[in-house]
Tab-separated table of C-alpha atoms and ligand atoms in Angstrom:
chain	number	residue	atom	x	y	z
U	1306	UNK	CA	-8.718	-3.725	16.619
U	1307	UNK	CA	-5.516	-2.915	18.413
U	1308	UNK	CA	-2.271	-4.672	19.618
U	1309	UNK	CA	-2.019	-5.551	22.641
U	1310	UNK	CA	1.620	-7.216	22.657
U	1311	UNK	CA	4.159	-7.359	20.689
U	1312	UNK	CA	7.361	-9.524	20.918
U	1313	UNK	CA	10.470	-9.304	18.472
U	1314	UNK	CA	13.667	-12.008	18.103
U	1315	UNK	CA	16.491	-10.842	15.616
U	1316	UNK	CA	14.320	-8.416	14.054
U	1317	UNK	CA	16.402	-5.238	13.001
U	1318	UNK	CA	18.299	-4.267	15.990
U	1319	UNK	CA	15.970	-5.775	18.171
U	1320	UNK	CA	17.804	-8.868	20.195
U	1321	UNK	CA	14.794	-9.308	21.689
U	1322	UNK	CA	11.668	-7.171	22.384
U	1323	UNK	CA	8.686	-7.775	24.557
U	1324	UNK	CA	6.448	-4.867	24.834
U	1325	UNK	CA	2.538	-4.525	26.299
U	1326	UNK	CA	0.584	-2.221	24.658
U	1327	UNK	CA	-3.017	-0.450	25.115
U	1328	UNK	CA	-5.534	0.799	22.926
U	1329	UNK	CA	-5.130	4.976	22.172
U	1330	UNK	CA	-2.229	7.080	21.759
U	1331	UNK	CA	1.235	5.785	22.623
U	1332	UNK	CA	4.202	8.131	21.911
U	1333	UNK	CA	7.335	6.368	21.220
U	1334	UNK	CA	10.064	8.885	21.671
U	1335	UNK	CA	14.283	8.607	21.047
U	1336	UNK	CA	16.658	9.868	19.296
U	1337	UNK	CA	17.513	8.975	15.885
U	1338	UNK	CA	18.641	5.795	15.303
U	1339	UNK	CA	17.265	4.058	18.309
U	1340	UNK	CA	15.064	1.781	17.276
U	1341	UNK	CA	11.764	3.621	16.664
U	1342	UNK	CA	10.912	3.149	13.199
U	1343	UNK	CA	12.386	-0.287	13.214
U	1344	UNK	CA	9.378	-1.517	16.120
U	1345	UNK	CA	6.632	0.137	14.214
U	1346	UNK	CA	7.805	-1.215	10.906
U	1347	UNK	CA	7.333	-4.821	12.996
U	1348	UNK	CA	3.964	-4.217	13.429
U	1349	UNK	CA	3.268	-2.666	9.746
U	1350	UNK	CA	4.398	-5.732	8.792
U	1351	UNK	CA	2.202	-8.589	10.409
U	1352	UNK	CA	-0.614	-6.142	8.064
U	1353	UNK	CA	1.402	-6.352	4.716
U	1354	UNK	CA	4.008	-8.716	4.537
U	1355	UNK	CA	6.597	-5.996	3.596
U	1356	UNK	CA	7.999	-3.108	4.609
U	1357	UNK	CA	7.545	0.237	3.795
U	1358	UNK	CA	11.964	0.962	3.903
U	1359	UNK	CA	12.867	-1.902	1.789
U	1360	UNK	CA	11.882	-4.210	-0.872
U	1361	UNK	CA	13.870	-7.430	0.222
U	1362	UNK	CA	13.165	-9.030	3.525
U	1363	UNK	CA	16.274	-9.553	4.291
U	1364	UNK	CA	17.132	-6.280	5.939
U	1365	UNK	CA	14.442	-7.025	8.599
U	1366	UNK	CA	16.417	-10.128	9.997
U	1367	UNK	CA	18.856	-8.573	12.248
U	1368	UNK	CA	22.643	-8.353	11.172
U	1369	UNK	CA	24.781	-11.593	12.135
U	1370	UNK	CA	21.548	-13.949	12.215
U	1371	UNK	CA	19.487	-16.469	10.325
U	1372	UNK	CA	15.420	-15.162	10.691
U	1373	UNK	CA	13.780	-12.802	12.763
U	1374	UNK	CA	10.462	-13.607	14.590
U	1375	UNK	CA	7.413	-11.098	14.858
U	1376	UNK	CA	4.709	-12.057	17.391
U	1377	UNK	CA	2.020	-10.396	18.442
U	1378	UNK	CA	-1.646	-10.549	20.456
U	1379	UNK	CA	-3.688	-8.518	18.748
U	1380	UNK	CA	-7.825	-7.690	19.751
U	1381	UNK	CA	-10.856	-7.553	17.547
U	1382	UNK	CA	-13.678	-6.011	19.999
U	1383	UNK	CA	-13.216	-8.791	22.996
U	1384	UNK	CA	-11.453	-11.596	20.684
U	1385	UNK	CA	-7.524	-11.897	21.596
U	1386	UNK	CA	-5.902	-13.578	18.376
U	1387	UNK	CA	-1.976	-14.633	18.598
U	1388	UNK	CA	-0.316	-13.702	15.432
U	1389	UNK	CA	3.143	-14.953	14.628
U	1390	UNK	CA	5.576	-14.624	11.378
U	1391	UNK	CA	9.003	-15.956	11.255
U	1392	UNK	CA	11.036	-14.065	8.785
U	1393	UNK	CA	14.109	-16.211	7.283
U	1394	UNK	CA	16.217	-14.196	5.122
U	1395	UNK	CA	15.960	-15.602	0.950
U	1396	UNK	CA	13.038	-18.190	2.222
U	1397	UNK	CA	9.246	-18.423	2.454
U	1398	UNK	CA	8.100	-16.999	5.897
U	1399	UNK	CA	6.496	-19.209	8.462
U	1400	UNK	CA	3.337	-18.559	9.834
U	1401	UNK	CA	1.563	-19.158	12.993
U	1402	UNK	CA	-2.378	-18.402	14.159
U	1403	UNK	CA	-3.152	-19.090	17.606
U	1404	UNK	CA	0.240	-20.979	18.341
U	1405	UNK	CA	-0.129	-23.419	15.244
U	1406	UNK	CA	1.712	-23.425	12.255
U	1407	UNK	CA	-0.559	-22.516	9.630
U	1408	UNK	CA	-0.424	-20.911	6.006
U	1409	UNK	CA	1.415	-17.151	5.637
U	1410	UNK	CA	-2.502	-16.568	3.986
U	1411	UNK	CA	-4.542	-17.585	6.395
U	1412	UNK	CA	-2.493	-14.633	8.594
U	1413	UNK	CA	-3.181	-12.220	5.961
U	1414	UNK	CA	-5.889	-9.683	7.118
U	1415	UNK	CA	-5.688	-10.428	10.640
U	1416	UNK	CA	-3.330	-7.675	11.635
U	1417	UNK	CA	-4.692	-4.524	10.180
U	1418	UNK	CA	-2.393	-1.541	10.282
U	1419	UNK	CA	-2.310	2.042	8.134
U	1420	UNK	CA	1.313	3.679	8.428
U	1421	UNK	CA	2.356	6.927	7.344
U	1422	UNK	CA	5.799	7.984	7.004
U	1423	UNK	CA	8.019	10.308	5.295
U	1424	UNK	CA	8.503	8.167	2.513
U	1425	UNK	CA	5.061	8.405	1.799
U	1426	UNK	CA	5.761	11.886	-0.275
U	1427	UNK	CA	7.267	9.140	-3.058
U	1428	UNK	CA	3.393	8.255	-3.357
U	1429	UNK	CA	2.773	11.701	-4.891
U	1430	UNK	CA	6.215	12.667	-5.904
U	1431	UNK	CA	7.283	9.239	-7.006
U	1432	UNK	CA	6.945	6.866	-10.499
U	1433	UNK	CA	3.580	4.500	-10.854
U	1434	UNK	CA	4.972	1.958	-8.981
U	1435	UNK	CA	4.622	3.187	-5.713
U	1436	UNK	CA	0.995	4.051	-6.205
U	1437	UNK	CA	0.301	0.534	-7.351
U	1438	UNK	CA	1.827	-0.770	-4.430
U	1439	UNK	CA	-0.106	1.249	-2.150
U	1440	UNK	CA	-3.518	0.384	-3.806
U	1441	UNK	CA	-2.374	-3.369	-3.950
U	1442	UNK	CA	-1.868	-3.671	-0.209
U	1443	UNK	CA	-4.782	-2.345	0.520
U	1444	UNK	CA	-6.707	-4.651	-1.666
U	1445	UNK	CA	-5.231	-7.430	-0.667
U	1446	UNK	CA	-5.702	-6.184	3.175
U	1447	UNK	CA	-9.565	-5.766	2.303
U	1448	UNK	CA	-9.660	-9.132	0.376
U	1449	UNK	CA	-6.754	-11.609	1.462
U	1450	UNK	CA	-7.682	-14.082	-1.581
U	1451	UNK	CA	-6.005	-11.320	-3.907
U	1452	UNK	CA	-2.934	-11.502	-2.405
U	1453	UNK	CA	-2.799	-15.125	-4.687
U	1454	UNK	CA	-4.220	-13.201	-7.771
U	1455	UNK	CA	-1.463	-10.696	-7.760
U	1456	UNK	CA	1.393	-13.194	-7.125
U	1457	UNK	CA	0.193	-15.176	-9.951
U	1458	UNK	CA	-0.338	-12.345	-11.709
U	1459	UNK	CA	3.611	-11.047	-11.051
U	1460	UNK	CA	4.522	-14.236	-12.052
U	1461	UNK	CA	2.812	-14.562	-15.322
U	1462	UNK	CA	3.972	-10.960	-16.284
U	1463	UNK	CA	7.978	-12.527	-15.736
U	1464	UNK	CA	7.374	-15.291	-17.490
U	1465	UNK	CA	6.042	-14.302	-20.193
U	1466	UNK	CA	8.302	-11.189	-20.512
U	1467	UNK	CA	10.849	-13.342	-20.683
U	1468	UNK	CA	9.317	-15.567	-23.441
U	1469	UNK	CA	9.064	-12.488	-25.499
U	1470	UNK	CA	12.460	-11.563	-24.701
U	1471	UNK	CA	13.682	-14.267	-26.236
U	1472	UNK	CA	11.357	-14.544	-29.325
U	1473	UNK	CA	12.748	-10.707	-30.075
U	1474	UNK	CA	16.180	-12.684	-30.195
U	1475	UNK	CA	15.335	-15.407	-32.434
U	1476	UNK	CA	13.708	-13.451	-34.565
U	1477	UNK	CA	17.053	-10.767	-34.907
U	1478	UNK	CA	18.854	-13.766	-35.686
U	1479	UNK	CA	16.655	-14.467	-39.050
U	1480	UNK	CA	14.764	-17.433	-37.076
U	1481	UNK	CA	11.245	-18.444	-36.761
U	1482	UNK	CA	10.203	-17.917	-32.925
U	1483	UNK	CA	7.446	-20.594	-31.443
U	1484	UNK	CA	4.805	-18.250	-30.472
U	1485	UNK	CA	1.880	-21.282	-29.468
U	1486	UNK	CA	2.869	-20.827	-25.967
U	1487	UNK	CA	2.339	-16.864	-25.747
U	1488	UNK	CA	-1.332	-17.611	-26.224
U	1489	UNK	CA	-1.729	-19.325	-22.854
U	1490	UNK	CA	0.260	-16.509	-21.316
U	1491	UNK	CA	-1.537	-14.139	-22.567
U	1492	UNK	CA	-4.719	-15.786	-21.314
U	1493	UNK	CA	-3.343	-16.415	-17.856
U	1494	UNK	CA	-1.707	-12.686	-17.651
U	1495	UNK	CA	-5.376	-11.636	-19.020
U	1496	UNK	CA	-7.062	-13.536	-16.010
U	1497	UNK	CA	-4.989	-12.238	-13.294
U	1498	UNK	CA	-5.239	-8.913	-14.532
U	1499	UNK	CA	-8.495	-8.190	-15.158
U	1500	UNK	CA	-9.140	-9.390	-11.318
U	1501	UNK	CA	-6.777	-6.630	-10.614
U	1502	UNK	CA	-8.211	-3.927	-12.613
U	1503	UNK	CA	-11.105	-4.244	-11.041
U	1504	UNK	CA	-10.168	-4.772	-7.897
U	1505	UNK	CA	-8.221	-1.710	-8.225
U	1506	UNK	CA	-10.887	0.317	-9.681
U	1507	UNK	CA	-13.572	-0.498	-7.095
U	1508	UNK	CA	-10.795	0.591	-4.098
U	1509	UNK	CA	-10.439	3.713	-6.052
U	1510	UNK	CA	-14.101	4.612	-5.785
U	1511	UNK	CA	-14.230	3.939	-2.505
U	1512	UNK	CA	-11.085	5.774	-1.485
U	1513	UNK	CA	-12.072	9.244	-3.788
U	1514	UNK	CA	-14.634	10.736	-1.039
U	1515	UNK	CA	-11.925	10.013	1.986
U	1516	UNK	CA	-9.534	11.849	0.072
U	1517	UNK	CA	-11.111	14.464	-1.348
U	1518	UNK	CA	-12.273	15.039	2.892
U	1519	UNK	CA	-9.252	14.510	4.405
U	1520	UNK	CA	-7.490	16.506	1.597
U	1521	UNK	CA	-9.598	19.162	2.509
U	1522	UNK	CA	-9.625	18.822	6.044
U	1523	UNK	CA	-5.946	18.718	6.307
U	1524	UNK	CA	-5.053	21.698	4.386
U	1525	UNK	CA	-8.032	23.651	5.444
U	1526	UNK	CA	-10.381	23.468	2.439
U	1527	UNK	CA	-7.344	25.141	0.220
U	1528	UNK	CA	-7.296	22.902	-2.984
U	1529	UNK	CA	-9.733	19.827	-4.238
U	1530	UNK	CA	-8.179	16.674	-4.723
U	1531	UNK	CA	-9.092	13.891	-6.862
U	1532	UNK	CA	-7.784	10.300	-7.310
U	1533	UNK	CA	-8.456	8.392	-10.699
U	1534	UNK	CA	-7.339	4.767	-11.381
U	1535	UNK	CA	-5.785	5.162	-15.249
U	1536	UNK	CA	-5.764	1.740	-17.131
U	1537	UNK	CA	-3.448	1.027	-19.978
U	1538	UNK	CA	-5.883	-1.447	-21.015
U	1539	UNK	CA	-6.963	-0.505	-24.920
U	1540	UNK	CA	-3.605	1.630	-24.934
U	1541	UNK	CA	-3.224	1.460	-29.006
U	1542	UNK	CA	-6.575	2.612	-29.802
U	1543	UNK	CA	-7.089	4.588	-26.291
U	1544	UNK	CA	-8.895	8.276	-26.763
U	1545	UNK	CA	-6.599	10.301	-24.352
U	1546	UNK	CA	-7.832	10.792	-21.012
U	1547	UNK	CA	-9.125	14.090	-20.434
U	1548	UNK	CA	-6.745	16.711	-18.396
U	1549	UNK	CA	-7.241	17.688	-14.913
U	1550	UNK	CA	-7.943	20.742	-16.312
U	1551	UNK	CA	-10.720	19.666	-18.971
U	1552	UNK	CA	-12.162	18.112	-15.662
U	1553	UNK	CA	-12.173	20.961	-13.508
U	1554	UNK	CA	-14.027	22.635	-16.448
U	1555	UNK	CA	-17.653	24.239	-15.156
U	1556	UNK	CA	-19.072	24.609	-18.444
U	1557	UNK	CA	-20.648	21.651	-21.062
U	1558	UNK	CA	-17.090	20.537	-22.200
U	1559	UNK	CA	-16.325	19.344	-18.589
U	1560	UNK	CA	-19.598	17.843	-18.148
U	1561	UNK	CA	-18.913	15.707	-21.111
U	1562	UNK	CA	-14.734	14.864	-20.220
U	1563	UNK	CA	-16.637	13.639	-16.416
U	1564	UNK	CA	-18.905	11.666	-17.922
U	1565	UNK	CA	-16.896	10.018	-20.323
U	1566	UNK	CA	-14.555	9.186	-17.219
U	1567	UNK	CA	-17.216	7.698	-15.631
U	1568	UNK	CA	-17.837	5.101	-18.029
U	1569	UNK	CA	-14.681	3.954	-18.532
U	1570	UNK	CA	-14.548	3.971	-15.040
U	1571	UNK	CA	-17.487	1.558	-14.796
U	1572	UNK	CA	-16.012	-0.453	-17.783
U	1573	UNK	CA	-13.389	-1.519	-15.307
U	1574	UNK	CA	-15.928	-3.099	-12.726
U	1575	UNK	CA	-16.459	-6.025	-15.541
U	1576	UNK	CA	-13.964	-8.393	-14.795
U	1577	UNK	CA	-15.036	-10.591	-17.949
U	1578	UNK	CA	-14.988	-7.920	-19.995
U	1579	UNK	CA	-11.553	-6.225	-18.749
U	1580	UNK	CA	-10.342	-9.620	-19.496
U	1581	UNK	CA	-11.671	-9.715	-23.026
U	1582	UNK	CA	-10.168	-6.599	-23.640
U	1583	UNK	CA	-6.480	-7.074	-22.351
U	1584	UNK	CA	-6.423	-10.321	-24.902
U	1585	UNK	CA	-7.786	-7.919	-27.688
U	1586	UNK	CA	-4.975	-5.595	-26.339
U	1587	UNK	CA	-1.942	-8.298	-26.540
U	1588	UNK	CA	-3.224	-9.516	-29.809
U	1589	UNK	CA	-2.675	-5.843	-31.157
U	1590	UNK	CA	0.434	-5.368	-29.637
U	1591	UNK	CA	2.004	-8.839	-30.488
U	1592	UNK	CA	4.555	-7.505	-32.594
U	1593	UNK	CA	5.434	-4.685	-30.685
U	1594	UNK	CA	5.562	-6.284	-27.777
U	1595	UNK	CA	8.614	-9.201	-28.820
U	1596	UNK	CA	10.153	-6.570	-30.305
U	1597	UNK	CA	10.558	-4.511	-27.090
U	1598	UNK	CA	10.790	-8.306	-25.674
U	1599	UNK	CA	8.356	-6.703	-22.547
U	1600	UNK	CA	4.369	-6.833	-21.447
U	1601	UNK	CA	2.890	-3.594	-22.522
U	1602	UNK	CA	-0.605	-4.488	-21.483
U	1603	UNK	CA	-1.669	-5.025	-18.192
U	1604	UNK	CA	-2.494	-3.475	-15.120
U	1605	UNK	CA	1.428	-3.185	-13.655
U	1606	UNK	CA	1.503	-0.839	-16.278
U	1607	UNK	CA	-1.144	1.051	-14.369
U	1608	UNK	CA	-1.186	4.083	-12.727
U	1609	UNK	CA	-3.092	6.028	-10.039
U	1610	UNK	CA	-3.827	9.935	-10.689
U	1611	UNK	CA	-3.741	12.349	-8.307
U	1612	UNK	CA	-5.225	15.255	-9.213
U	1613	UNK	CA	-5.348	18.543	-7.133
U	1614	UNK	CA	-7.833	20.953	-8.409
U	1615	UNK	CA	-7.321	21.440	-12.411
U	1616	UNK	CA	-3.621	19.986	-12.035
U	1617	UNK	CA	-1.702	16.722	-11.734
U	1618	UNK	CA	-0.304	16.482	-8.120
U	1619	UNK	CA	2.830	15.096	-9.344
U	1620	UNK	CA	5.031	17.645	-10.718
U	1621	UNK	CA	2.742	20.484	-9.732
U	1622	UNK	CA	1.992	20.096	-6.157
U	1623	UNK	CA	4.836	21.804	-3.431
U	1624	UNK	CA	6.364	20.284	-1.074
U	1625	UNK	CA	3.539	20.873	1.884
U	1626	UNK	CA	0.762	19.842	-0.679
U	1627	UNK	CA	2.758	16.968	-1.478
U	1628	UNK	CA	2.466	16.208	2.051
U	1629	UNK	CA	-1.217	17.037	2.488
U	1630	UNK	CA	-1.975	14.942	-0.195
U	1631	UNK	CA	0.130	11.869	0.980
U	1632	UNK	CA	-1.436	12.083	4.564
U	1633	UNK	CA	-4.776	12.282	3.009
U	1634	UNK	CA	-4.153	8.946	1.007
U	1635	UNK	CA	-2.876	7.423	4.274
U	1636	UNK	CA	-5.976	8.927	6.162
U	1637	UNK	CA	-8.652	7.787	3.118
U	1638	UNK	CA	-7.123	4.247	3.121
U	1639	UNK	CA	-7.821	4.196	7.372
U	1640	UNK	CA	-11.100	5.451	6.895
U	1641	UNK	CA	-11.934	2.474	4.325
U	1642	UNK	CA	-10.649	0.031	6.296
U	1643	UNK	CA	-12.530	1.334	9.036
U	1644	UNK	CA	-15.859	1.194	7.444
U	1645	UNK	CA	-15.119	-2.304	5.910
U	1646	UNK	CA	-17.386	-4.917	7.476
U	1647	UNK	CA	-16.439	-7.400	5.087
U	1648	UNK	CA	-13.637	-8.704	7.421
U	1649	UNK	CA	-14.090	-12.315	9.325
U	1650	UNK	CA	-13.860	-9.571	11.905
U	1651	UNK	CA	-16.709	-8.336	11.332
U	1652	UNK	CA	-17.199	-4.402	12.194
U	1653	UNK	CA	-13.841	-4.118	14.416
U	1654	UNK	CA	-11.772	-3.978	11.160
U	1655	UNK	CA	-10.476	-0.899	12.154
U	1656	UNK	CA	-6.830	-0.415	11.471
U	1657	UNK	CA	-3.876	0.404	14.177
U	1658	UNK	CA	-2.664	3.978	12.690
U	1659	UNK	CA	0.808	4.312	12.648
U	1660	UNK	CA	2.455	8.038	12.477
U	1661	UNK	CA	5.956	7.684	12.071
U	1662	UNK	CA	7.915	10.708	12.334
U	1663	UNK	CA	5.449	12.880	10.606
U	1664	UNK	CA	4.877	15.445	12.869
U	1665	UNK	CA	7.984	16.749	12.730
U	1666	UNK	CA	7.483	17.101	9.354
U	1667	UNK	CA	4.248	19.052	9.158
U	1668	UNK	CA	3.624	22.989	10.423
U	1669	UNK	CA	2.119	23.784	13.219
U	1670	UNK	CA	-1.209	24.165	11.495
U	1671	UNK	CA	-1.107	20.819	9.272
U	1672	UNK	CA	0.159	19.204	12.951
U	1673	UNK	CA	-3.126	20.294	14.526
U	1674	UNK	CA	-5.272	19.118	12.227
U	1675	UNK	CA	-3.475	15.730	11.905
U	1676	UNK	CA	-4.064	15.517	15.417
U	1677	UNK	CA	-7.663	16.634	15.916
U	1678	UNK	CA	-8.219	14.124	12.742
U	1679	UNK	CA	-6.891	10.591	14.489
U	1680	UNK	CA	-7.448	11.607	18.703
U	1681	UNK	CA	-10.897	9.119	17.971
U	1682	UNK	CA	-9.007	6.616	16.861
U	1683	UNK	CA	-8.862	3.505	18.766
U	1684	UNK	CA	-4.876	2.856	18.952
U	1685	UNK	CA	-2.100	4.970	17.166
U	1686	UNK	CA	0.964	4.650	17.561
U	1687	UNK	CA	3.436	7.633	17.131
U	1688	UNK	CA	7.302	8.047	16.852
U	1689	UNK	CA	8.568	11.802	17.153
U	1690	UNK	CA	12.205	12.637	18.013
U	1691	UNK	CA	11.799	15.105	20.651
U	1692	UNK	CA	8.397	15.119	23.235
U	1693	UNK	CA	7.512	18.534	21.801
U	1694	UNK	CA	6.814	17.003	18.106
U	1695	UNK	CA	4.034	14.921	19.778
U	1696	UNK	CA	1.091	17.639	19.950
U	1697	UNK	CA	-0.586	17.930	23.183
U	1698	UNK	CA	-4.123	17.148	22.141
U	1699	UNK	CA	-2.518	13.544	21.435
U	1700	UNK	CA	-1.725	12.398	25.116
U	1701	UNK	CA	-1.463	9.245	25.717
U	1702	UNK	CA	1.231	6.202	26.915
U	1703	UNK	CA	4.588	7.547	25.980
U	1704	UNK	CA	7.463	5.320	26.027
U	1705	UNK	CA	11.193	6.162	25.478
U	1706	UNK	CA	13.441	4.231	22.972
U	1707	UNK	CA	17.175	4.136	23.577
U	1708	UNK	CA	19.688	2.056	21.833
U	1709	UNK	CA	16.984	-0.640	21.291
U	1710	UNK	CA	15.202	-0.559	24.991
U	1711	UNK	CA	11.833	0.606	25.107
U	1712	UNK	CA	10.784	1.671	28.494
U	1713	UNK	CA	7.127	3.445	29.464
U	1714	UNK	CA	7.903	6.997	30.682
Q	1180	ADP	N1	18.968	-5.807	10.079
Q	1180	ADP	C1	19.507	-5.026	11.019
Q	1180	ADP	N2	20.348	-5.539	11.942
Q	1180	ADP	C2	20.888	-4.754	12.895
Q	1180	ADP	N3	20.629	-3.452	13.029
Q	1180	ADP	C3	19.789	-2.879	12.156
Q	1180	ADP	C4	19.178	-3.625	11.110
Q	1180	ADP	N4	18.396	-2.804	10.387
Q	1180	ADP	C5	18.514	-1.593	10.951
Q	1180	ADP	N5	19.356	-1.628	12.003
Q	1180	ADP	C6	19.737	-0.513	12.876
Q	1180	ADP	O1	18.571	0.096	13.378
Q	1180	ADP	C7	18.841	1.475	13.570
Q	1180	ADP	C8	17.752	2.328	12.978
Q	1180	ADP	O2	16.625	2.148	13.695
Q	1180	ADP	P1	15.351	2.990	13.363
Q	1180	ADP	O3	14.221	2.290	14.015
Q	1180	ADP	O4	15.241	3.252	11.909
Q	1180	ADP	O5	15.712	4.330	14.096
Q	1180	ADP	P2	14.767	5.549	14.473
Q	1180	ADP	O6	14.681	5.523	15.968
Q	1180	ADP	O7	15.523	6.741	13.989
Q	1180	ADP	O8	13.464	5.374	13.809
Q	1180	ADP	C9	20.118	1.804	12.884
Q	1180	ADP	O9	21.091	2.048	13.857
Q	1180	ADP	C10	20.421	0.575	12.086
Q	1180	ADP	O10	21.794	0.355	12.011
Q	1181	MG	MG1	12.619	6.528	12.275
């Protein structure tokens, strides 16, 4: 798919925005602080929902007004689709499909975007969170129906936090807490979760080949990466997981640590029994857990491991593995979404790439891969401070942004 327009009211510094686009390379070039990031992030989010710079919405809706508006025509193979979210700062968004007013989830899925940026190095560099984010979007961006799941899910895990919260203080004050409610939480939270566990763990397969390529393509075959989804979900009778290192291992003790990471892996593909299992879990931890007055068990306690040869990316990686590794993330989730036919788009679910000040970022050699890797690709959109940082092999429409007017060069 690919954009094909894009129009912006009050979003960021955008007054007002209305920009044609085609299908390829288009170079969006300014200074800093012009406006570059801000009309990529636009178009990240139509695919997400949320931004990749901030958590609340309401730094999207520019300064001084009420909402922002996002529009855009976007085409799967011949099929022109009008997309349109109105942002309202604290409130619900509005949707539109096709000019009606329609559900936010029924927009879900039809924009399809993969963005890389520097804050991408928090993916490697950064706590769990960030990593579950970044397989969560692209679950629900394969399978729209999980976007529910996971906000019932992040509701469930307040509530009931809170309910133990406040059983820990009863009980400190000598009472008797009412714990018959916890049981339905824990079923709900058990429900939800398991859906997400396995979600989570089938993306993870099917992103471990794409980054374990593009890993190696993008640093020139110096290092083997490795991604494993780590559930907390038997966490007070777990067996540790094995080390990078016992992975790595060529001999019969490796053998063994791979295998046994296999099964648990497939463990996780049983949503009924994942669900069994987090119960068991809470049941365990009961005590524990309204003491600490927090949800231990779950899967937003979840992490994703990045591995790079017989060490842990995270804390071990530098800073241009660290990069590598994030790119090759970025690069494994557009090559998934790519190959996903599951989309009521059929086989054009191929995402808009988004490379947002990256090259600057990356040496000469990493930049030439980068761009030898996504020149097929059928619309990517790049912002770069200076012409130069836009490598040659990536020509295309180039447009210059200055002081929030975008003009084709
Ligand atoms: N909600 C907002 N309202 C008005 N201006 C905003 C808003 N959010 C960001 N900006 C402005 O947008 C500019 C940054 O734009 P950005 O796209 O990040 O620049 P760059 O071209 O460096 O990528 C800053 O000048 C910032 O003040
Ligand atoms: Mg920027």
């Amino acid at each position: 798919m690919y954009v094909s327009d894009l129009a912006l009211n009050d979003f960021r510094s955008y007054r007002e925005l209305v920009l044609g686009l085609e299908p390829g390379v288009s170079a969006f070039v300014g200074q800093n602080g012009q406006g570059k990031t801000n009309l990529v992030e636009a178009i990240a989010y139509l695919s997400t929902f949320s931004s990749h710079r901030v958590a609340a919405d309401a730094a999207l809706v520019r300064q001084g007004t009420d909402g922002a508006v996002v529009r855009a025509k976007v085409v799967h193979g011949d099929r022109p689709t009008m997309v349109e979210l109105e942002i309202v700062a604290g409130k619900a968004n509005r949707a539109r499909l096709n000019r009606a007013p329609t559900r936010t989830r029924e927009v879900l899925g039809v924009v399809r975007s993969v963005l890389f940026a520097p804050e991408d190095l928090e993916l490697v560099k950064g706590d769990p969170t960030q990593r579950r984010r970044f397989l969560d979007e692209l679950v629900v961006l394969l399978s729209p129906r999980l976007a529910g799941v996971k906000a019932e899910y992040d509701k469930v895990v307040r509530q009931r936090g809170a309910l133990l919260k406040s059983a820990g203080a009863v009980r400190r004050r000598g009472g008797r807490p009412d714990l018959s409610t916890l049981d339905v939480w824990d079923g709900q939270l058990a429900a939800a979760g398991a859906q997400l566990v396995t979600a989570r763990t089938q993306l993870v397969r099917r992103l471990r080949p794409h980054v374990a390529d593009a890993y190696e393509q993008v640093s020139a075959g110096q290092g083997a990466a490795r991604i494993d989804y780590r559930a907390n979900i038997d966490v007070s009778d777990s067996v540790p997981d094995p080390t990078a290192e016992q992975l790595a291992d060529e001999g019969a003790a490796g053998a063994a640590a791979r295998e046994g990471v296999e099964a648990r892996e497939t463990a996780l593909l049983d949503t009924a029994a994942v669900q069994e299992r987090l119960v068991a879990a809470m049941g365990r931890l009961r005590e524990k857990e309204i003491e600490r007055g927090v949800c231990l068990v779950g899967p937003h306690r979840d992490d994703l491991v990045l591995s790079l040869g017989t060490f842990p990316a995270k804390g071990f990686a530098s800073h241009g593995e660290s990069w590598s590794y994030a790119l090759a993330l970025r690069l494994a989730s557009y090559e998934v979404l790519r190959e996903d036919d599951g989309s009521p788009w059929g086989r054009d679910g191929e995402p808009v790439l988004i490379l947002d000040d990256v090259f600057a970022e990356l040496d000469s050699r990493r930049r030439q891969r980068l761009a030898a890797m996504v020149a097929g690709a059928q619309q990517v959109l790049i912002t770069a401070a200076v012409p130069e940082d836009v490598p040659e092999t990536l020509a295309g429409a180039r447009f210059d942004v200055h002081d929030g007017e975008v003009t084709r060069a």
